[in-house]
Amino acid sequence: MRTLKIKLTGTGSKIIPKIVVDERAVNLKKNEFGSYETTVKTEKQEVDIFLFRELELKSKLWWLYAIISFIVSIFGIFEPPYDRKCIIIDCHFKVSLNEANEIKFKLNSLSPQGKAVNIETNCDYSEITNELKIDKNAKLRWRILLIIKIIVWIGIAITFGYLISKAL
Amino acid sequence: MQNLHTTPLIKNDARLFLVRLGKIFSNLSLFLLILCLCGALSFVLTALIILVGIIITIVTLGTIFVIAPNFFNVIIQATDITANISAFFFDNFYIFAITAIIGAVLSLVLLRFDNLEKHKVRTILSAIIIITTIIAIVVFSLGVIK
């Protein structure tokens, strides 16, 4: 049984990517220094490690979730904003494992250029993808939501104005 | 490639949504707590307006009534308005209080679905909201504030 200790640092921007090792999502635990770590056990000699970022606007039922959130939050007043930048992390590494392995991922700042993470490890690895990019689909959905919200807010304002003018 | 490894995690979408709902309920409960306390605050505002009126009268040695003969009426009108606002908040106190507690409890439950972030600030805030609202209900039901 080989062990793989994964450490994730540089998550100061509150963006914590999901990590998938060997087609299984790993549960990261926050340590006392504010970084995240976990240990994975596997029989394989080589594993695929994926790092990616979950965006709320990427889900299949995004429109349903957005409608419910909008109504529950009293027409968006108390709603936390959706991520405007829609930057996703797309990382894929192939790592050859020894008996005990340690991989440290350092997350770079979110900008749609450059590498997503810097990697420090005692194992041999090959980098297949390691980039930050804008999810165009999520960005489009974000714009659609904004337009719909503005239309609804204008509609509410007109309705209120009409009701007040009728009451007076 | 992105879809390949995200497909098995599709139930995470619902988890993200529940966490979002938790944040919404947390914000809502804070607002409702403020509404609960508004009754008492508008009561204080009424007293403050009277106090300001008295201070202005003393400082100007009563000459304010020469400068503005209806000064006393203005003060009385202002206190009437704040009294009406205060009455509205007192009438609906229990609705605001119970909704604030429900919102805070729901936010505490829903934020547990986030397995990466602990949401310490929101959790502490929700706990404070629950405790404060319960104290406010007890104080209100004992008739300390009428």
Short mmCIF file of N, CA and C in Angstrom, two decimals, chain B:
data_model
loop_
_atom_site.label_atom_id
_atom_site.label_comp_id
_atom_site.label_asym_id
_atom_site.label_seq_id
_atom_site.Cartn_x
_atom_site.Cartn_y
_atom_site.Cartn_z
N MET B 1 -11.86 17.13 -20.72
CA MET B 1 -11.19 16.54 -19.55
C MET B 1 -11.86 17.00 -18.26
N GLN B 2 -12.27 18.27 -18.26
CA GLN B 2 -12.91 18.81 -17.06
C GLN B 2 -14.17 18.04 -16.69
N ASN B 3 -14.99 17.72 -17.72
CA ASN B 3 -16.25 17.03 -17.44
C ASN B 3 -16.02 15.62 -16.94
N LEU B 4 -14.99 14.97 -17.46
CA LEU B 4 -14.71 13.59 -17.08
C LEU B 4 -14.61 13.40 -15.57
N HIS B 5 -13.87 14.28 -14.93
CA HIS B 5 -13.68 14.08 -13.50
C HIS B 5 -14.67 14.85 -12.64
N THR B 6 -15.50 15.67 -13.24
CA THR B 6 -16.50 16.38 -12.43
C THR B 6 -17.82 15.62 -12.41
N THR B 7 -18.09 14.76 -13.37
CA THR B 7 -19.36 14.06 -13.45
C THR B 7 -19.70 13.26 -12.19
N PRO B 8 -18.77 12.48 -11.62
CA PRO B 8 -19.14 11.72 -10.41
C PRO B 8 -19.44 12.64 -9.22
N LEU B 9 -19.07 13.90 -9.31
CA LEU B 9 -19.26 14.82 -8.18
C LEU B 9 -20.49 15.70 -8.35
N ILE B 10 -21.44 15.24 -9.17
CA ILE B 10 -22.58 16.10 -9.53
C ILE B 10 -23.45 16.46 -8.32
N LYS B 11 -23.46 15.59 -7.30
CA LYS B 11 -24.26 15.89 -6.12
C LYS B 11 -23.68 17.07 -5.33
N ASN B 12 -22.45 17.43 -5.67
CA ASN B 12 -21.84 18.61 -5.04
C ASN B 12 -22.58 19.89 -5.39
N ASP B 13 -23.25 19.89 -6.56
CA ASP B 13 -24.02 21.06 -6.99
C ASP B 13 -25.08 21.39 -5.96
N ALA B 14 -25.80 20.36 -5.50
CA ALA B 14 -26.84 20.54 -4.50
C ALA B 14 -26.23 21.01 -3.18
N ARG B 15 -25.04 20.49 -2.87
CA ARG B 15 -24.35 20.88 -1.63
C ARG B 15 -24.00 22.37 -1.67
N LEU B 16 -23.49 22.81 -2.82
CA LEU B 16 -23.15 24.24 -2.98
C LEU B 16 -24.40 25.11 -2.83
N PHE B 17 -25.50 24.60 -3.37
CA PHE B 17 -26.76 25.34 -3.28
C PHE B 17 -27.23 25.44 -1.83
N LEU B 18 -27.10 24.34 -1.08
CA LEU B 18 -27.51 24.35 0.33
C LEU B 18 -26.65 25.32 1.14
N VAL B 19 -25.36 25.37 0.83
CA VAL B 19 -24.47 26.31 1.52
C VAL B 19 -24.88 27.74 1.19
N ARG B 20 -25.25 27.96 -0.07
CA ARG B 20 -25.71 29.31 -0.49
C ARG B 20 -26.97 29.68 0.30
N LEU B 21 -27.90 28.71 0.42
CA LEU B 21 -29.12 28.97 1.19
C LEU B 21 -28.78 29.29 2.65
N GLY B 22 -27.79 28.57 3.18
CA GLY B 22 -27.33 28.82 4.56
C GLY B 22 -26.86 30.25 4.74
N LYS B 23 -26.12 30.75 3.74
CA LYS B 23 -25.62 32.14 3.80
C LYS B 23 -26.79 33.12 3.72
N ILE B 24 -27.76 32.81 2.86
CA ILE B 24 -28.93 33.69 2.72
C ILE B 24 -29.69 33.75 4.06
N PHE B 25 -29.91 32.59 4.67
CA PHE B 25 -30.64 32.56 5.94
C PHE B 25 -29.85 33.29 7.04
N SER B 26 -28.54 33.18 6.99
CA SER B 26 -27.70 33.88 7.95
C SER B 26 -27.89 35.40 7.81
N ASN B 27 -27.86 35.90 6.57
CA ASN B 27 -28.06 37.34 6.31
C ASN B 27 -29.46 37.77 6.74
N LEU B 28 -30.45 36.93 6.39
CA LEU B 28 -31.85 37.25 6.72
C LEU B 28 -32.06 37.33 8.23
N SER B 29 -31.47 36.39 8.96
CA SER B 29 -31.68 36.35 10.41
C SER B 29 -31.07 37.59 11.08
N LEU B 30 -29.93 38.04 10.54
CA LEU B 30 -29.31 39.26 11.08
C LEU B 30 -30.24 40.47 10.87
N PHE B 31 -30.80 40.55 9.67
CA PHE B 31 -31.73 41.64 9.36
C PHE B 31 -32.96 41.59 10.26
N LEU B 32 -33.48 40.37 10.47
CA LEU B 32 -34.68 40.21 11.32
C LEU B 32 -34.38 40.55 12.78
N LEU B 33 -33.16 40.25 13.22
CA LEU B 33 -32.77 40.63 14.59
C LEU B 33 -32.77 42.16 14.72
N ILE B 34 -32.25 42.83 13.69
CA ILE B 34 -32.26 44.30 13.71
C ILE B 34 -33.70 44.81 13.78
N LEU B 35 -34.61 44.18 13.01
CA LEU B 35 -36.02 44.58 13.06
C LEU B 35 -36.61 44.38 14.46
N CYS B 36 -36.19 43.26 15.11
CA CYS B 36 -36.65 42.97 16.49
C CYS B 36 -36.23 44.11 17.43
N LEU B 37 -34.98 44.52 17.27
CA LEU B 37 -34.43 45.53 18.18
C LEU B 37 -34.88 46.94 17.81
N CYS B 38 -35.44 47.08 16.58
CA CYS B 38 -35.87 48.41 16.12
C CYS B 38 -36.98 48.98 17.01
N GLY B 39 -37.85 48.09 17.54
CA GLY B 39 -38.91 48.54 18.44
C GLY B 39 -38.33 49.30 19.61
N ALA B 40 -37.35 48.67 20.24
CA ALA B 40 -36.70 49.29 21.41
C ALA B 40 -35.92 50.53 20.99
N LEU B 41 -35.25 50.43 19.81
CA LEU B 41 -34.43 51.55 19.35
C LEU B 41 -35.28 52.77 19.02
N SER B 42 -36.46 52.54 18.40
CA SER B 42 -37.33 53.68 18.07
C SER B 42 -37.91 54.29 19.34
N PHE B 43 -38.08 53.44 20.38
CA PHE B 43 -38.52 53.93 21.69
C PHE B 43 -37.45 54.87 22.27
N VAL B 44 -36.20 54.44 22.14
CA VAL B 44 -35.07 55.26 22.60
C VAL B 44 -35.00 56.56 21.80
N LEU B 45 -35.29 56.45 20.48
CA LEU B 45 -35.26 57.62 19.60
C LEU B 45 -36.29 58.66 20.06
N THR B 46 -37.47 58.18 20.47
CA THR B 46 -38.51 59.09 20.97
C THR B 46 -37.99 59.88 22.17
N ALA B 47 -37.37 59.14 23.09
CA ALA B 47 -36.81 59.77 24.29
C ALA B 47 -35.70 60.76 23.91
N LEU B 48 -34.90 60.36 22.91
CA LEU B 48 -33.79 61.20 22.45
C LEU B 48 -34.30 62.52 21.87
N ILE B 49 -35.39 62.44 21.10
CA ILE B 49 -35.96 63.66 20.48
C ILE B 49 -36.43 64.62 21.58
N ILE B 50 -37.11 64.06 22.59
CA ILE B 50 -37.58 64.90 23.71
C ILE B 50 -36.38 65.54 24.42
N LEU B 51 -35.32 64.72 24.63
CA LEU B 51 -34.11 65.20 25.30
C LEU B 51 -33.46 66.34 24.51
N VAL B 52 -33.37 66.15 23.19
CA VAL B 52 -32.78 67.19 22.32
C VAL B 52 -33.61 68.47 22.42
N GLY B 53 -34.93 68.32 22.42
CA GLY B 53 -35.83 69.47 22.55
C GLY B 53 -35.58 70.22 23.85
N ILE B 54 -35.44 69.48 24.94
CA ILE B 54 -35.18 70.10 26.25
C ILE B 54 -33.83 70.81 26.26
N ILE B 55 -32.81 70.11 25.71
CA ILE B 55 -31.45 70.70 25.69
C ILE B 55 -31.45 72.00 24.89
N ILE B 56 -32.11 71.98 23.72
CA ILE B 56 -32.16 73.20 22.88
C ILE B 56 -32.85 74.34 23.65
N THR B 57 -33.94 74.00 24.37
CA THR B 57 -34.67 75.01 25.14
C THR B 57 -33.79 75.61 26.24
N ILE B 58 -33.04 74.73 26.94
CA ILE B 58 -32.17 75.20 28.03
C ILE B 58 -31.02 76.04 27.49
N VAL B 59 -30.36 75.51 26.43
CA VAL B 59 -29.19 76.20 25.86
C VAL B 59 -29.58 77.59 25.34
N THR B 60 -30.74 77.69 24.70
CA THR B 60 -31.16 78.99 24.14
C THR B 60 -31.93 79.83 25.17
N LEU B 61 -31.98 79.33 26.40
CA LEU B 61 -32.68 80.02 27.51
C LEU B 61 -34.13 80.37 27.14
N GLY B 62 -34.74 79.49 26.36
CA GLY B 62 -36.15 79.65 26.01
C GLY B 62 -36.39 80.54 24.81
N THR B 63 -35.30 81.17 24.32
CA THR B 63 -35.49 82.09 23.17
C THR B 63 -35.85 81.34 21.89
N ILE B 64 -35.68 79.99 21.91
CA ILE B 64 -36.06 79.16 20.74
C ILE B 64 -37.55 79.34 20.41
N PHE B 65 -38.33 79.60 21.44
CA PHE B 65 -39.79 79.78 21.23
C PHE B 65 -40.10 81.13 20.57
N VAL B 66 -39.16 82.06 20.70
CA VAL B 66 -39.32 83.35 20.00
C VAL B 66 -38.91 83.18 18.54
N ILE B 67 -37.77 82.45 18.33
CA ILE B 67 -37.27 82.22 16.96
C ILE B 67 -38.25 81.32 16.19
N ALA B 68 -38.65 80.21 16.84
CA ALA B 68 -39.59 79.27 16.21
C ALA B 68 -40.75 79.02 17.16
N PRO B 69 -41.82 79.77 16.99
CA PRO B 69 -42.94 79.66 17.94
C PRO B 69 -43.57 78.26 18.00
N ASN B 70 -43.48 77.52 16.88
CA ASN B 70 -44.08 76.16 16.86
C ASN B 70 -43.05 75.07 17.18
N PHE B 71 -41.97 75.42 17.84
CA PHE B 71 -40.89 74.47 18.16
C PHE B 71 -41.42 73.27 18.95
N PHE B 72 -42.26 73.56 19.94
CA PHE B 72 -42.80 72.48 20.78
C PHE B 72 -43.66 71.52 19.96
N ASN B 73 -44.46 72.11 19.01
CA ASN B 73 -45.32 71.28 18.16
C ASN B 73 -44.49 70.36 17.26
N VAL B 74 -43.38 70.91 16.75
CA VAL B 74 -42.48 70.11 15.88
C VAL B 74 -41.93 68.91 16.65
N ILE B 75 -41.51 69.16 17.89
CA ILE B 75 -40.98 68.08 18.74
C ILE B 75 -42.06 67.02 18.99
N ILE B 76 -43.27 67.47 19.31
CA ILE B 76 -44.37 66.54 19.58
C ILE B 76 -44.71 65.71 18.33
N GLN B 77 -44.71 66.38 17.16
CA GLN B 77 -44.99 65.66 15.89
C GLN B 77 -43.93 64.60 15.63
N ALA B 78 -42.67 64.96 15.86
CA ALA B 78 -41.56 64.02 15.65
C ALA B 78 -41.68 62.82 16.58
N THR B 79 -42.05 63.07 17.82
CA THR B 79 -42.20 61.94 18.77
C THR B 79 -43.41 61.08 18.41
N ASP B 80 -44.45 61.71 17.84
CA ASP B 80 -45.62 60.93 17.38
C ASP B 80 -45.22 59.95 16.28
N ILE B 81 -44.42 60.46 15.35
CA ILE B 81 -43.98 59.61 14.21
C ILE B 81 -43.17 58.43 14.74
N THR B 82 -42.19 58.71 15.61
CA THR B 82 -41.35 57.62 16.14
C THR B 82 -42.18 56.67 17.00
N ALA B 83 -43.19 57.20 17.68
CA ALA B 83 -44.07 56.34 18.49
C ALA B 83 -44.85 55.38 17.59
N ASN B 84 -45.31 55.88 16.43
CA ASN B 84 -46.03 55.02 15.48
C ASN B 84 -45.13 53.92 14.93
N ILE B 85 -43.89 54.32 14.60
CA ILE B 85 -42.91 53.34 14.09
C ILE B 85 -42.66 52.29 15.16
N SER B 86 -42.46 52.78 16.38
CA SER B 86 -42.21 51.88 17.52
C SER B 86 -43.37 50.91 17.71
N ALA B 87 -44.62 51.41 17.58
CA ALA B 87 -45.80 50.57 17.74
C ALA B 87 -45.83 49.47 16.69
N PHE B 88 -45.45 49.82 15.44
CA PHE B 88 -45.42 48.82 14.36
C PHE B 88 -44.45 47.69 14.70
N PHE B 89 -43.25 48.07 15.17
CA PHE B 89 -42.24 47.05 15.50
C PHE B 89 -42.68 46.21 16.70
N PHE B 90 -43.30 46.83 17.68
CA PHE B 90 -43.76 46.08 18.85
C PHE B 90 -44.88 45.11 18.49
N ASP B 91 -45.80 45.55 17.61
CA ASP B 91 -46.91 44.69 17.20
C ASP B 91 -46.43 43.42 16.50
N ASN B 92 -45.35 43.59 15.71
CA ASN B 92 -44.84 42.45 14.94
C ASN B 92 -43.59 41.82 15.56
N PHE B 93 -43.34 42.12 16.82
CA PHE B 93 -42.10 41.67 17.47
C PHE B 93 -41.92 40.15 17.39
N TYR B 94 -42.97 39.42 17.76
CA TYR B 94 -42.84 37.95 17.82
C TYR B 94 -42.61 37.35 16.43
N ILE B 95 -43.25 37.95 15.42
CA ILE B 95 -43.04 37.44 14.04
C ILE B 95 -41.57 37.60 13.65
N PHE B 96 -41.03 38.80 13.89
CA PHE B 96 -39.62 39.05 13.56
C PHE B 96 -38.69 38.13 14.37
N ALA B 97 -39.00 38.00 15.66
CA ALA B 97 -38.12 37.23 16.55
C ALA B 97 -38.10 35.75 16.16
N ILE B 98 -39.29 35.17 15.96
CA ILE B 98 -39.35 33.73 15.64
C ILE B 98 -38.71 33.47 14.27
N THR B 99 -38.96 34.36 13.30
CA THR B 99 -38.35 34.18 11.97
C THR B 99 -36.82 34.31 12.06
N ALA B 100 -36.35 35.21 12.90
CA ALA B 100 -34.89 35.37 13.07
C ALA B 100 -34.28 34.08 13.63
N ILE B 101 -34.95 33.50 14.62
CA ILE B 101 -34.42 32.25 15.22
C ILE B 101 -34.43 31.12 14.19
N ILE B 102 -35.56 31.00 13.46
CA ILE B 102 -35.65 29.94 12.43
C ILE B 102 -34.55 30.13 11.38
N GLY B 103 -34.36 31.36 10.93
CA GLY B 103 -33.32 31.66 9.93
C GLY B 103 -31.93 31.31 10.44
N ALA B 104 -31.66 31.67 11.69
CA ALA B 104 -30.33 31.40 12.28
C ALA B 104 -30.10 29.89 12.43
N VAL B 105 -31.13 29.17 12.87
CA VAL B 105 -31.00 27.71 13.04
C VAL B 105 -30.79 27.05 11.68
N LEU B 106 -31.59 27.47 10.69
CA LEU B 106 -31.44 26.92 9.33
C LEU B 106 -30.05 27.18 8.77
N SER B 107 -29.53 28.39 9.02
CA SER B 107 -28.19 28.71 8.50
C SER B 107 -27.13 27.83 9.18
N LEU B 108 -27.32 27.61 10.50
CA LEU B 108 -26.36 26.74 11.21
C LEU B 108 -26.37 25.32 10.63
N VAL B 109 -27.57 24.83 10.32
CA VAL B 109 -27.69 23.47 9.77
C VAL B 109 -27.13 23.41 8.35
N LEU B 110 -27.52 24.36 7.52
CA LEU B 110 -27.14 24.30 6.09
C LEU B 110 -25.65 24.55 5.87
N LEU B 111 -25.05 25.39 6.72
CA LEU B 111 -23.62 25.66 6.55
C LEU B 111 -22.75 24.44 6.90
N ARG B 112 -23.34 23.48 7.59
CA ARG B 112 -22.62 22.23 7.91
C ARG B 112 -22.32 21.42 6.65
N PHE B 113 -23.09 21.69 5.58
CA PHE B 113 -22.89 20.92 4.34
C PHE B 113 -21.59 21.28 3.63
N ASP B 114 -21.00 22.39 4.03
CA ASP B 114 -19.74 22.78 3.43
C ASP B 114 -18.61 22.03 4.13
N ASN B 115 -18.00 21.10 3.43
CA ASN B 115 -16.96 20.30 4.08
C ASN B 115 -15.55 20.89 3.93
N LEU B 116 -15.45 22.04 3.27
CA LEU B 116 -14.14 22.67 3.16
C LEU B 116 -14.01 23.88 4.09
N GLU B 117 -15.05 24.71 4.08
CA GLU B 117 -15.04 25.91 4.92
C GLU B 117 -15.88 25.67 6.16
N LYS B 118 -15.43 26.21 7.29
CA LYS B 118 -16.19 26.03 8.53
C LYS B 118 -17.15 27.20 8.79
N HIS B 119 -16.98 28.28 8.08
CA HIS B 119 -17.83 29.47 8.24
C HIS B 119 -17.93 29.89 9.71
N LYS B 120 -16.77 30.06 10.32
CA LYS B 120 -16.72 30.38 11.76
C LYS B 120 -17.51 31.64 12.08
N VAL B 121 -17.28 32.69 11.27
CA VAL B 121 -17.91 33.99 11.56
C VAL B 121 -19.43 33.86 11.51
N ARG B 122 -19.94 33.24 10.46
CA ARG B 122 -21.39 33.09 10.31
C ARG B 122 -21.96 32.20 11.41
N THR B 123 -21.24 31.15 11.78
CA THR B 123 -21.71 30.25 12.82
C THR B 123 -21.82 31.00 14.16
N ILE B 124 -20.77 31.74 14.49
CA ILE B 124 -20.78 32.51 15.75
C ILE B 124 -21.89 33.55 15.71
N LEU B 125 -22.03 34.21 14.55
CA LEU B 125 -23.06 35.24 14.38
C LEU B 125 -24.46 34.64 14.57
N SER B 126 -24.69 33.49 13.96
CA SER B 126 -26.00 32.83 14.09
C SER B 126 -26.27 32.46 15.55
N ALA B 127 -25.25 31.96 16.24
CA ALA B 127 -25.41 31.61 17.65
C ALA B 127 -25.75 32.86 18.48
N ILE B 128 -25.05 33.95 18.19
CA ILE B 128 -25.32 35.22 18.90
C ILE B 128 -26.75 35.68 18.62
N ILE B 129 -27.17 35.56 17.35
CA ILE B 129 -28.53 35.97 16.97
C ILE B 129 -29.57 35.16 17.75
N ILE B 130 -29.36 33.85 17.83
CA ILE B 130 -30.32 32.99 18.55
C ILE B 130 -30.39 33.42 20.02
N ILE B 131 -29.22 33.57 20.65
CA ILE B 131 -29.19 33.92 22.08
C ILE B 131 -29.83 35.30 22.31
N THR B 132 -29.43 36.28 21.48
CA THR B 132 -29.97 37.65 21.64
C THR B 132 -31.48 37.66 21.45
N THR B 133 -31.95 36.94 20.44
CA THR B 133 -33.40 36.95 20.16
C THR B 133 -34.16 36.28 21.30
N ILE B 134 -33.61 35.20 21.84
CA ILE B 134 -34.29 34.52 22.97
C ILE B 134 -34.36 35.48 24.17
N ILE B 135 -33.24 36.16 24.45
CA ILE B 135 -33.23 37.14 25.56
C ILE B 135 -34.28 38.23 25.30
N ALA B 136 -34.33 38.71 24.04
CA ALA B 136 -35.30 39.76 23.68
C ALA B 136 -36.74 39.27 23.89
N ILE B 137 -36.99 38.01 23.51
CA ILE B 137 -38.34 37.43 23.69
C ILE B 137 -38.70 37.38 25.17
N VAL B 138 -37.73 36.91 25.99
CA VAL B 138 -37.98 36.81 27.44
C VAL B 138 -38.27 38.20 28.03
N VAL B 139 -37.42 39.17 27.66
CA VAL B 139 -37.59 40.54 28.16
C VAL B 139 -38.95 41.10 27.73
N PHE B 140 -39.29 40.86 26.48
CA PHE B 140 -40.55 41.37 25.92
C PHE B 140 -41.76 40.72 26.58
N SER B 141 -41.66 39.38 26.77
CA SER B 141 -42.81 38.65 27.34
C SER B 141 -42.98 38.97 28.84
N LEU B 142 -41.88 39.36 29.50
CA LEU B 142 -41.98 39.75 30.93
C LEU B 142 -42.59 41.13 31.09
N GLY B 143 -42.69 41.85 29.97
CA GLY B 143 -43.32 43.18 30.02
C GLY B 143 -42.38 44.27 30.46
N VAL B 144 -41.07 44.02 30.37
CA VAL B 144 -40.09 45.06 30.73
C VAL B 144 -40.22 46.23 29.74
N ILE B 145 -40.41 45.86 28.44
CA ILE B 145 -40.65 46.90 27.41
C ILE B 145 -42.12 46.77 27.00
N LYS B 146 -42.86 47.84 27.08
CA LYS B 146 -44.28 47.80 26.71
C LYS B 146 -44.54 48.75 25.54
#
